[in-house]
Amino acid sequence: MELPFAESYKIKMVETIRKSNREEREQWIREAKYNLFRLKSEQVFIDLLTDSGTGAMSDKQWAEMLLGDESYAGASSFYKLKEAVKDITGFDYFLPTHQGRAAENVLFSVLVKEENIVPGNSHFDTTKGHIEFRKAFAVDCTIDEAFDTTLLHPFKGNVDLGKLEEVLNKDCDKVPFIIVTITCNSSGGQPVSMENLRSVRKLADRYHKLIVFDSARFAENAYFIKIREKGYETKTIREIAREMFSYADAMTMSCKKDAIVNMGGFIGMRDPLLFEQASVFNIMFEGYITYGGLSGRDMNAIAIGLYEGTEFDYLETRVRQVEYLGNKLISYGIPLQLPVGGHGVFVDAKRFLSNLPKEQFQAQTLAVQLYLESGVRGVEIGALLADRDPVTRENRYPVLEFLRLAIPRRVYTNNHMDLVAASLKNIFDRRNDVTQGFKILKEANIMRHFTVELDLA
Ligand SMILES: *Cc1c(COP(=O)(O)O)cnc(C)c1O
């Protein structure tokens, strides 16, 4: 008999979670103005809001927490992390920051000016926010295949070289750098191939442009390259990661993802001048350059997490759990972004709730339905997140409306995944009864999805 797949770790500590009943959830979600970000975590049974900072640290990471050096300047924890960053990514210069968007804030303070254009593959919301906040523009150059959820393509995160060259041709002087997000969160945790990274590098060189990697899930990207791209079958995850980063001039990192910690980030750079310029903003916004808003113990945990997150057995366990949930949903006929991504399942809400008009926020409606069904919290990656056009202030309706079910690392079992899948199936079976979506009562000027207040449409 062929042996089944099993996790590459066992559980040493547990946290109790509580089920609720439908009446409770109806009241709570009403009080939260139908925004799942506004719920209290105790009101949630299975929390798939995000895989960011929600992972379980290992015994080794916890052990390193006690060894943190909390010196203001020159802490050994800083040098421990600097060495790990150099070893895993190859970048000589590094600045710690308190999370990924802080890394963006510091680096973009140096690089992005008003009226600039930053092309990339489906910019993440905070990345886009930091670009638009500086009155610059993010231009999406993702391949068209990414926008057809039914299409099987191994690297839906790829940059369309034609679209990118068009931007470079037309507005070369306005482009400070190209950003490549690995894996591409917004298009469904979809990887970028090594071949594509290499080609983007060649194009950037021809136009003398910098490349920045938004690297939150670089290890999951490396895993997909290993299992899907010819020539990388026998390479280790770390070898692949080093080659990936060799095509970038700088990187921003949210350690809350593939470094499996609850808080942290950093910037990696090759150019000492860029490092010098970024250091000024790091000191202003984050903290001195050897701690950047992090405790010494946090930097220790990140250093260990960078190694654990780039182990093949860990990544296989992780990605296969996401795939397990995806395959269950596929077997129930539920439409989702194919193939299943690295950190979550992205349910195609447009096809799921095809009777609901987009003005009533299909993905948000589905997210609220799922919460009401069983206390499972997912998140909308759709029109609410897409926000308004900064110039016209019109609502932007993206091509894709996703309900994202992001799976925290090393946290839930496949029994939890079964419950999530069954909940969605129940809603799918009665999808034609879901006829009422939402309207906006109150929203912020930028990144409105975090705080928006809604009411039934
Ligand atoms: C999470 C994330 C960020 C921002 O990182 P935070 O740690 O949440 O500030 C940036 N880019 C991508 C692709 C991400 O997934």
Short mmCIF file of C-alpha atoms and ligand atoms in Angstrom, two decimals:
data_model
loop_
_atom_site.label_atom_id
_atom_site.label_comp_id
_atom_site.label_asym_id
_atom_site.label_seq_id
_atom_site.Cartn_x
_atom_site.Cartn_y
_atom_site.Cartn_z
CA MET A 1 0.00 0.00 0.00
CA GLU A 2 1.30 3.43 -0.87
CA LEU A 3 1.89 5.50 2.25
CA PRO A 4 -0.21 8.67 2.59
CA PHE A 5 1.37 12.09 2.91
CA ALA A 6 1.89 13.33 6.47
CA GLU A 7 3.05 16.58 8.05
CA SER A 8 6.77 17.15 8.66
CA TYR A 9 6.17 18.37 12.24
CA LYS A 10 4.18 17.49 15.34
CA ILE A 11 2.22 19.73 17.72
CA LYS A 12 3.79 20.77 21.05
CA MET A 13 1.44 23.55 22.19
CA VAL A 14 -2.23 24.21 21.51
CA GLU A 15 -4.65 27.14 21.70
CA THR A 16 -8.35 26.59 22.31
CA ILE A 17 -10.78 27.93 19.73
CA ARG A 18 -14.53 28.20 20.23
CA LYS A 19 -17.46 27.50 17.96
CA SER A 20 -20.42 29.87 18.05
CA ASN A 21 -24.00 29.65 16.87
CA ARG A 22 -25.62 31.36 13.93
CA GLU A 23 -27.62 33.86 16.07
CA GLU A 24 -24.42 35.03 17.76
CA ARG A 25 -22.66 35.41 14.44
CA GLU A 26 -25.55 37.34 12.92
CA GLN A 27 -25.36 39.86 15.75
CA TRP A 28 -21.55 40.08 15.70
CA ILE A 29 -21.25 40.65 11.96
CA ARG A 30 -24.00 43.29 12.08
CA GLU A 31 -22.14 45.06 14.89
CA ALA A 32 -18.94 44.79 12.80
CA LYS A 33 -20.72 46.64 9.95
CA TYR A 34 -20.29 43.54 7.80
CA ASN A 35 -16.54 44.06 7.72
CA LEU A 36 -14.69 40.91 8.81
CA PHE A 37 -11.65 42.99 9.86
CA ARG A 38 -13.84 44.55 12.53
CA LEU A 39 -14.69 41.24 14.25
CA LYS A 40 -13.04 40.22 17.49
CA SER A 41 -10.89 37.13 17.04
CA GLU A 42 -12.92 35.27 19.72
CA GLN A 43 -15.91 35.65 17.43
CA VAL A 44 -14.09 33.58 14.78
CA PHE A 45 -13.81 29.77 14.80
CA ILE A 46 -11.35 29.14 11.95
CA ASP A 47 -9.42 32.25 10.96
CA LEU A 48 -8.32 32.32 7.33
CA LEU A 49 -8.30 36.13 7.13
CA THR A 50 -4.59 36.07 6.43
CA ASP A 51 -1.46 33.96 6.59
CA SER A 52 0.43 37.07 7.70
CA GLY A 53 1.93 36.86 11.17
CA THR A 54 -0.51 34.09 12.08
CA GLY A 55 1.86 31.13 11.79
CA ALA A 56 3.07 28.91 14.63
CA MET A 57 6.69 29.46 15.60
CA SER A 58 8.83 26.38 16.19
CA ASP A 59 10.47 25.29 19.44
CA LYS A 60 13.80 26.50 18.02
CA GLN A 61 12.38 29.94 17.26
CA TRP A 62 10.96 30.23 20.77
CA ALA A 63 14.29 29.12 22.21
CA GLU A 64 16.07 31.86 20.23
CA MET A 65 13.65 34.45 21.66
CA LEU A 66 15.36 34.03 25.04
CA LEU A 67 18.75 34.73 23.49
CA GLY A 68 17.72 38.09 22.02
CA ASP A 69 20.26 40.87 22.46
CA GLU A 70 18.27 44.01 23.26
CA SER A 71 21.14 46.48 22.89
CA TYR A 72 20.09 49.67 21.13
CA ALA A 73 23.01 49.65 18.72
CA GLY A 74 25.08 46.80 17.31
CA ALA A 75 23.10 43.97 18.91
CA SER A 76 24.31 40.43 18.19
CA SER A 77 20.72 39.66 17.12
CA PHE A 78 21.12 42.16 14.28
CA TYR A 79 24.29 40.45 13.08
CA LYS A 80 22.66 37.03 13.39
CA LEU A 81 19.83 38.19 11.13
CA LYS A 82 22.16 40.03 8.75
CA GLU A 83 24.11 36.82 8.27
CA ALA A 84 20.94 34.79 7.65
CA VAL A 85 19.69 37.39 5.13
CA LYS A 86 23.02 37.29 3.30
CA ASP A 87 23.07 33.50 3.31
CA ILE A 88 19.48 33.01 2.09
CA THR A 89 19.11 35.99 -0.29
CA GLY A 90 22.65 37.03 -1.19
CA PHE A 91 22.06 40.70 -0.36
CA ASP A 92 25.04 42.42 1.28
CA TYR A 93 23.15 45.40 2.66
CA PHE A 94 20.15 45.00 4.89
CA LEU A 95 17.86 47.12 7.06
CA PRO A 96 15.41 45.61 9.54
CA THR A 97 11.89 47.09 9.61
CA HIS A 98 8.86 46.28 11.73
CA GLN A 99 6.96 44.68 8.83
CA GLY A 100 6.72 44.53 5.04
CA ARG A 101 4.90 47.80 4.42
CA ALA A 102 7.45 49.58 6.57
CA ALA A 103 10.16 48.24 4.27
CA GLU A 104 8.14 49.64 1.36
CA ASN A 105 7.75 52.98 3.11
CA VAL A 106 11.48 53.33 3.73
CA LEU A 107 12.65 52.13 0.32
CA PHE A 108 9.99 54.04 -1.64
CA SER A 109 10.84 57.21 0.29
CA VAL A 110 14.16 57.05 -1.54
CA LEU A 111 13.00 55.75 -4.91
CA VAL A 112 9.46 56.94 -5.70
CA LYS A 113 8.68 60.51 -6.74
CA GLU A 114 5.45 62.26 -7.75
CA GLU A 115 4.23 61.29 -11.26
CA ASN A 116 6.47 58.19 -11.31
CA ILE A 117 5.24 54.95 -12.84
CA VAL A 118 6.05 51.64 -11.16
CA PRO A 119 5.27 48.65 -13.38
CA GLY A 120 4.93 45.19 -11.87
CA ASN A 121 2.82 42.05 -11.55
CA SER A 122 -0.42 42.78 -9.66
CA HIS A 123 1.02 45.01 -6.93
CA PHE A 124 0.03 44.06 -3.40
CA ASP A 125 -2.39 46.54 -1.74
CA THR A 126 0.15 48.12 0.64
CA THR A 127 2.68 48.34 -2.20
CA LYS A 128 0.15 50.09 -4.39
CA GLY A 129 -0.86 52.24 -1.41
CA HIS A 130 2.72 53.40 -0.86
CA ILE A 131 3.08 54.20 -4.56
CA GLU A 132 -0.23 56.09 -4.87
CA PHE A 133 0.33 57.88 -1.55
CA ARG A 134 3.37 59.47 -3.25
CA LYS A 135 1.17 60.54 -6.17
CA ALA A 136 2.79 57.96 -8.42
CA PHE A 137 1.14 55.20 -10.44
CA ALA A 138 1.24 51.40 -10.27
CA VAL A 139 0.85 49.76 -13.70
CA ASP A 140 -0.15 46.10 -13.71
CA CYS A 141 1.84 44.05 -16.24
CA THR A 142 0.71 40.57 -15.18
CA ILE A 143 0.18 38.04 -17.99
CA ASP A 144 -3.40 37.84 -19.29
CA GLU A 145 -3.63 34.15 -18.35
CA ALA A 146 -3.77 35.18 -14.68
CA PHE A 147 -7.17 36.76 -15.20
CA ASP A 148 -8.87 33.60 -16.47
CA THR A 149 -9.39 31.54 -13.32
CA THR A 150 -10.29 28.39 -15.28
CA LEU A 151 -7.00 28.33 -17.16
CA LEU A 152 -4.26 26.02 -15.89
CA HIS A 153 -0.89 27.78 -16.17
CA PRO A 154 2.06 26.86 -13.94
CA PHE A 155 3.27 30.47 -13.46
CA LYS A 156 0.31 32.81 -13.39
CA GLY A 157 2.38 35.35 -11.47
CA ASN A 158 4.58 36.00 -14.52
CA VAL A 159 5.22 39.48 -15.84
CA ASP A 160 4.03 40.06 -19.41
CA LEU A 161 7.23 41.22 -21.09
CA GLY A 162 5.30 42.91 -23.88
CA LYS A 163 3.25 45.00 -21.45
CA LEU A 164 6.36 45.85 -19.45
CA GLU A 165 8.33 46.91 -22.52
CA GLU A 166 5.45 49.11 -23.63
CA VAL A 167 5.60 51.00 -20.32
CA LEU A 168 9.39 51.28 -20.52
CA ASN A 169 9.22 52.45 -24.13
CA LYS A 170 6.58 55.06 -23.50
CA ASP A 171 7.53 56.41 -20.07
CA CYS A 172 11.08 55.29 -19.47
CA ASP A 173 12.09 58.44 -17.60
CA LYS A 174 9.21 58.10 -15.17
CA VAL A 175 10.04 54.54 -14.11
CA PRO A 176 12.25 54.40 -10.99
CA PHE A 177 12.17 50.58 -10.80
CA ILE A 178 10.22 47.48 -11.73
CA ILE A 179 8.60 45.55 -8.91
CA VAL A 180 8.11 41.79 -9.09
CA THR A 181 6.01 40.15 -6.39
CA ILE A 182 7.05 36.55 -5.62
CA THR A 183 4.65 34.78 -5.27
CA CYS A 184 2.04 37.11 -6.65
CA ASN A 185 -0.44 37.50 -3.78
CA SER A 186 -3.09 39.51 -5.61
CA SER A 187 -3.45 37.06 -8.50
CA GLY A 188 -3.87 34.11 -6.15
CA GLY A 189 -0.53 33.23 -4.58
CA GLN A 190 0.69 32.41 -8.08
CA PRO A 191 4.42 31.88 -8.69
CA VAL A 192 6.77 33.62 -11.10
CA SER A 193 9.07 31.34 -13.11
CA MET A 194 12.84 31.62 -13.07
CA GLU A 195 12.76 32.09 -16.83
CA ASN A 196 10.44 35.07 -16.39
CA LEU A 197 12.63 36.61 -13.67
CA ARG A 198 15.63 36.23 -15.96
CA SER A 199 13.79 37.87 -18.85
CA VAL A 200 12.61 40.78 -16.70
CA ARG A 201 16.26 41.27 -15.66
CA LYS A 202 17.37 41.39 -19.31
CA LEU A 203 14.68 43.91 -20.16
CA ALA A 204 15.50 46.04 -17.12
CA ASP A 205 19.17 46.05 -18.08
CA ARG A 206 18.34 47.27 -21.57
CA TYR A 207 16.49 50.24 -20.07
CA HIS A 208 18.90 50.67 -17.13
CA LYS A 209 16.20 50.08 -14.51
CA LEU A 210 16.38 48.68 -11.01
CA ILE A 211 14.35 45.62 -10.06
CA VAL A 212 12.82 45.29 -6.60
CA PHE A 213 11.36 41.98 -5.44
CA ASP A 214 8.37 42.07 -3.11
CA SER A 215 9.52 38.86 -1.47
CA ALA A 216 6.99 37.98 1.24
CA ARG A 217 6.50 34.45 -0.15
CA PHE A 218 9.81 33.91 -1.95
CA ALA A 219 10.22 30.42 -0.45
CA GLU A 220 6.82 29.26 -1.74
CA ASN A 221 7.83 30.70 -5.12
CA ALA A 222 11.06 28.68 -5.00
CA TYR A 223 9.07 25.55 -4.12
CA PHE A 224 6.87 25.96 -7.20
CA ILE A 225 9.95 26.50 -9.40
CA LYS A 226 11.42 23.28 -8.04
CA ILE A 227 8.33 21.19 -8.72
CA ARG A 228 7.15 22.89 -11.94
CA GLU A 229 10.09 24.34 -13.88
CA LYS A 230 12.40 22.25 -16.01
CA GLY A 231 15.99 22.18 -14.83
CA TYR A 232 15.24 22.86 -11.16
CA GLU A 233 14.01 19.41 -10.03
CA THR A 234 17.23 18.54 -8.23
CA LYS A 235 18.14 22.00 -6.92
CA THR A 236 17.51 22.84 -3.27
CA ILE A 237 15.02 25.53 -2.26
CA ARG A 238 17.91 27.69 -1.05
CA GLU A 239 19.82 27.33 -4.31
CA ILE A 240 16.70 28.35 -6.19
CA ALA A 241 16.05 31.29 -3.85
CA ARG A 242 19.63 32.53 -4.32
CA GLU A 243 19.27 32.41 -8.09
CA MET A 244 15.90 34.21 -7.93
CA PHE A 245 17.38 37.04 -5.84
CA SER A 246 20.41 37.29 -8.14
CA TYR A 247 18.07 38.95 -10.65
CA ALA A 248 17.03 41.74 -8.24
CA ASP A 249 18.75 44.94 -7.11
CA ALA A 250 16.77 45.20 -3.90
CA MET A 251 14.03 43.38 -2.02
CA THR A 252 11.37 44.16 0.51
CA MET A 253 10.31 41.39 2.85
CA SER A 254 7.37 40.80 5.12
CA CYS A 255 8.79 38.22 7.53
CA LYS A 256 5.23 37.55 8.71
CA LYS A 257 4.86 35.26 5.71
CA ASP A 258 7.71 32.94 4.71
CA ALA A 259 9.95 33.71 7.70
CA ILE A 260 7.13 32.31 9.92
CA VAL A 261 7.21 34.99 12.63
CA ASN A 262 4.43 37.13 14.08
CA MET A 263 6.08 40.46 13.28
CA GLY A 264 9.02 41.71 11.25
CA GLY A 265 10.36 42.75 7.89
CA PHE A 266 13.47 43.95 6.13
CA ILE A 267 14.99 45.53 3.04
CA GLY A 268 17.83 43.84 1.15
CA MET A 269 20.04 45.93 -1.14
CA ARG A 270 23.15 45.60 -3.29
CA ASP A 271 24.10 49.25 -3.69
CA PRO A 272 25.87 50.91 -0.71
CA LEU A 273 24.55 54.32 -1.79
CA LEU A 274 20.94 53.10 -1.75
CA PHE A 275 21.60 51.59 1.66
CA GLU A 276 22.94 54.93 2.91
CA GLN A 277 19.90 56.83 1.61
CA ALA A 278 17.43 54.28 2.96
CA SER A 279 19.18 54.30 6.35
CA VAL A 280 18.13 57.91 6.88
CA PHE A 281 14.45 57.06 6.39
CA ASN A 282 14.83 53.88 8.44
CA ILE A 283 16.08 55.90 11.40
CA MET A 284 13.27 58.41 10.93
CA PHE A 285 10.38 55.95 10.53
CA GLU A 286 11.49 52.66 12.08
CA GLY A 287 14.40 52.96 14.47
CA TYR A 288 18.17 52.80 14.48
CA ILE A 289 19.61 50.78 11.58
CA THR A 290 20.50 47.78 13.76
CA TYR A 291 16.97 47.21 15.05
CA GLY A 292 14.50 49.03 12.77
CA GLY A 293 11.44 48.69 15.00
CA LEU A 294 12.21 45.12 16.04
CA SER A 295 13.28 43.63 19.37
CA GLY A 296 16.48 41.63 19.37
CA ARG A 297 14.44 38.51 20.13
CA ASP A 298 12.29 39.12 17.06
CA MET A 299 15.37 39.35 14.85
CA ASN A 300 16.60 36.03 16.30
CA ALA A 301 13.28 34.35 15.52
CA ILE A 302 13.35 35.71 11.95
CA ALA A 303 16.88 34.38 11.42
CA ILE A 304 15.74 30.87 12.36
CA GLY A 305 12.47 31.28 10.43
CA LEU A 306 14.34 32.10 7.21
CA TYR A 307 16.04 28.70 7.42
CA GLU A 308 12.93 26.74 8.49
CA GLY A 309 10.83 28.45 5.81
CA THR A 310 13.24 27.36 3.09
CA GLU A 311 13.24 23.66 4.01
CA PHE A 312 11.65 21.51 1.34
CA ASP A 313 9.76 19.23 3.78
CA TYR A 314 8.16 22.20 5.52
CA LEU A 315 7.17 23.81 2.20
CA GLU A 316 5.75 20.55 0.87
CA THR A 317 3.59 20.18 3.99
CA ARG A 318 2.46 23.77 3.71
CA VAL A 319 1.63 23.92 0.01
CA ARG A 320 0.00 20.48 0.03
CA GLN A 321 -2.39 21.56 2.79
CA VAL A 322 -3.50 24.52 0.69
CA GLU A 323 -3.87 22.15 -2.27
CA TYR A 324 -5.88 19.72 -0.10
CA LEU A 325 -8.47 22.42 0.61
CA GLY A 326 -8.46 23.52 -3.03
CA ASN A 327 -9.00 19.99 -4.33
CA LYS A 328 -11.92 19.46 -1.94
CA LEU A 329 -13.58 22.62 -3.23
CA ILE A 330 -12.89 21.66 -6.84
CA SER A 331 -14.53 18.27 -6.21
CA TYR A 332 -17.66 20.14 -5.05
CA GLY A 333 -17.68 22.15 -8.28
CA ILE A 334 -16.77 25.43 -6.59
CA PRO A 335 -15.03 27.86 -8.99
CA LEU A 336 -11.56 29.01 -7.93
CA GLN A 337 -8.28 30.33 -9.30
CA LEU A 338 -6.48 27.40 -10.93
CA PRO A 339 -4.00 26.06 -10.20
CA VAL A 340 -4.31 26.39 -6.41
CA GLY A 341 -1.79 28.96 -5.12
CA GLY A 342 0.88 28.80 -2.45
CA HIS A 343 -0.68 30.40 0.59
CA GLY A 344 -4.39 30.16 0.07
CA VAL A 345 -7.37 29.20 -2.01
CA PHE A 346 -8.86 32.04 -4.05
CA VAL A 347 -12.55 31.36 -4.68
CA ASP A 348 -13.90 33.02 -7.82
CA ALA A 349 -16.79 35.02 -6.33
CA LYS A 350 -17.90 36.38 -9.68
CA ARG A 351 -18.70 32.89 -10.90
CA PHE A 352 -19.88 31.69 -7.49
CA LEU A 353 -22.44 34.50 -7.06
CA SER A 354 -22.99 35.29 -10.72
CA ASN A 355 -26.48 36.70 -10.11
CA LEU A 356 -25.26 39.43 -7.80
CA PRO A 357 -24.26 42.76 -9.42
CA LYS A 358 -20.61 43.79 -8.91
CA GLU A 359 -21.79 47.05 -7.31
CA GLN A 360 -23.00 44.92 -4.39
CA PHE A 361 -19.52 43.45 -3.76
CA GLN A 362 -19.76 39.76 -4.65
CA ALA A 363 -16.63 38.58 -2.86
CA GLN A 364 -17.50 40.48 0.32
CA THR A 365 -21.00 38.99 0.22
CA LEU A 366 -19.56 35.50 -0.07
CA ALA A 367 -17.12 36.18 2.79
CA VAL A 368 -19.99 37.26 5.06
CA GLN A 369 -22.05 34.21 4.03
CA LEU A 370 -19.15 31.91 4.94
CA TYR A 371 -18.77 33.56 8.33
CA LEU A 372 -22.48 33.20 9.04
CA GLU A 373 -22.41 29.56 7.96
CA SER A 374 -19.69 28.33 10.33
CA GLY A 375 -17.60 31.13 11.85
CA VAL A 376 -14.88 30.79 9.20
CA ARG A 377 -13.25 34.13 8.39
CA GLY A 378 -11.88 34.66 4.89
CA VAL A 379 -11.15 37.97 3.19
CA GLU A 380 -12.33 39.90 0.17
CA ILE A 381 -9.81 40.47 -2.60
CA GLY A 382 -12.12 42.39 -4.90
CA ALA A 383 -13.74 45.75 -5.47
CA LEU A 384 -13.52 46.90 -1.85
CA LEU A 385 -9.79 46.21 -1.80
CA ALA A 386 -9.33 47.70 -5.28
CA ASP A 387 -10.49 51.01 -3.83
CA ARG A 388 -11.28 54.13 -5.85
CA ASP A 389 -9.20 55.55 -8.67
CA PRO A 390 -6.97 58.16 -7.01
CA VAL A 391 -7.67 60.69 -9.78
CA THR A 392 -11.35 60.17 -10.75
CA ARG A 393 -12.43 58.84 -7.31
CA GLU A 394 -14.63 56.30 -9.14
CA ASN A 395 -14.90 52.78 -7.75
CA ARG A 396 -12.45 50.41 -9.43
CA TYR A 397 -13.95 47.05 -10.33
CA PRO A 398 -11.14 44.53 -10.85
CA VAL A 399 -11.36 41.77 -13.43
CA LEU A 400 -11.36 39.23 -10.62
CA GLU A 401 -13.40 39.13 -7.42
CA PHE A 402 -11.86 36.66 -4.97
CA LEU A 403 -12.80 35.30 -1.59
CA ARG A 404 -9.34 34.44 -0.29
CA LEU A 405 -8.97 31.65 2.24
CA ALA A 406 -5.41 32.17 3.44
CA ILE A 407 -3.97 29.29 5.42
CA PRO A 408 -1.75 30.17 8.42
CA ARG A 409 1.52 28.23 8.54
CA ARG A 410 1.69 25.14 10.82
CA VAL A 411 -1.58 26.08 12.55
CA TYR A 412 -4.66 24.16 11.37
CA THR A 413 -5.20 20.47 10.58
CA ASN A 414 -6.91 19.01 7.54
CA ASN A 415 -10.03 18.44 9.69
CA HIS A 416 -10.30 22.21 9.82
CA MET A 417 -9.91 22.30 6.04
CA ASP A 418 -12.75 19.75 5.71
CA LEU A 419 -15.04 21.98 7.77
CA VAL A 420 -14.18 25.02 5.65
CA ALA A 421 -14.86 23.08 2.45
CA ALA A 422 -18.20 21.72 3.70
CA SER A 423 -19.29 25.22 4.74
CA LEU A 424 -18.60 26.60 1.29
CA LYS A 425 -20.36 23.65 -0.33
CA ASN A 426 -23.51 24.40 1.69
CA ILE A 427 -23.48 27.99 0.43
CA PHE A 428 -22.73 26.84 -3.12
CA ASP A 429 -25.77 24.54 -3.02
CA ARG A 430 -28.04 27.48 -2.15
CA ARG A 431 -26.13 30.16 -4.09
CA ASN A 432 -29.22 31.23 -6.04
CA ASP A 433 -30.85 32.30 -2.76
CA VAL A 434 -28.07 34.81 -2.10
CA THR A 435 -29.64 37.85 -3.73
CA GLN A 436 -28.61 40.69 -1.43
CA GLY A 437 -25.12 42.17 -1.24
CA PHE A 438 -23.76 45.28 0.40
CA LYS A 439 -23.42 49.02 0.00
CA ILE A 440 -20.79 51.31 1.53
CA LEU A 441 -21.80 53.49 4.49
CA LYS A 442 -18.40 54.93 5.35
CA GLU A 443 -14.89 54.55 3.94
CA ALA A 444 -11.35 55.88 4.35
CA ASN A 445 -9.51 57.74 1.59
CA ILE A 446 -6.92 55.01 1.00
CA MET A 447 -6.88 51.27 1.77
CA ARG A 448 -10.53 51.48 2.72
CA HIS A 449 -11.12 47.73 3.05
CA PHE A 450 -9.55 47.57 6.52
CA THR A 451 -12.06 49.91 8.13
CA VAL A 452 -14.98 50.25 5.70
CA GLU A 453 -18.52 50.17 7.16
CA LEU A 454 -21.19 48.39 5.13
CA ASP A 455 -24.91 47.81 5.19
CA LEU A 456 -27.19 45.44 3.34
CA ALA A 457 -27.80 46.74 -0.18
C1 LIG B 1 1.96 41.07 3.37
C2 LIG B 1 2.55 41.61 2.16
C3 LIG B 1 3.13 42.89 2.14
C4 LIG B 1 3.11 43.82 3.34
O1 LIG B 1 3.67 43.24 4.45
P1 LIG B 1 3.15 43.55 5.93
O2 LIG B 1 4.10 42.79 6.79
O3 LIG B 1 1.74 43.08 6.03
O4 LIG B 1 3.26 45.02 6.15
C5 LIG B 1 3.68 43.31 0.96
N1 LIG B 1 3.66 42.55 -0.15
C6 LIG B 1 3.11 41.33 -0.17
C7 LIG B 1 3.12 40.52 -1.41
C8 LIG B 1 2.53 40.82 0.98
O5 LIG B 1 1.95 39.62 0.94
#
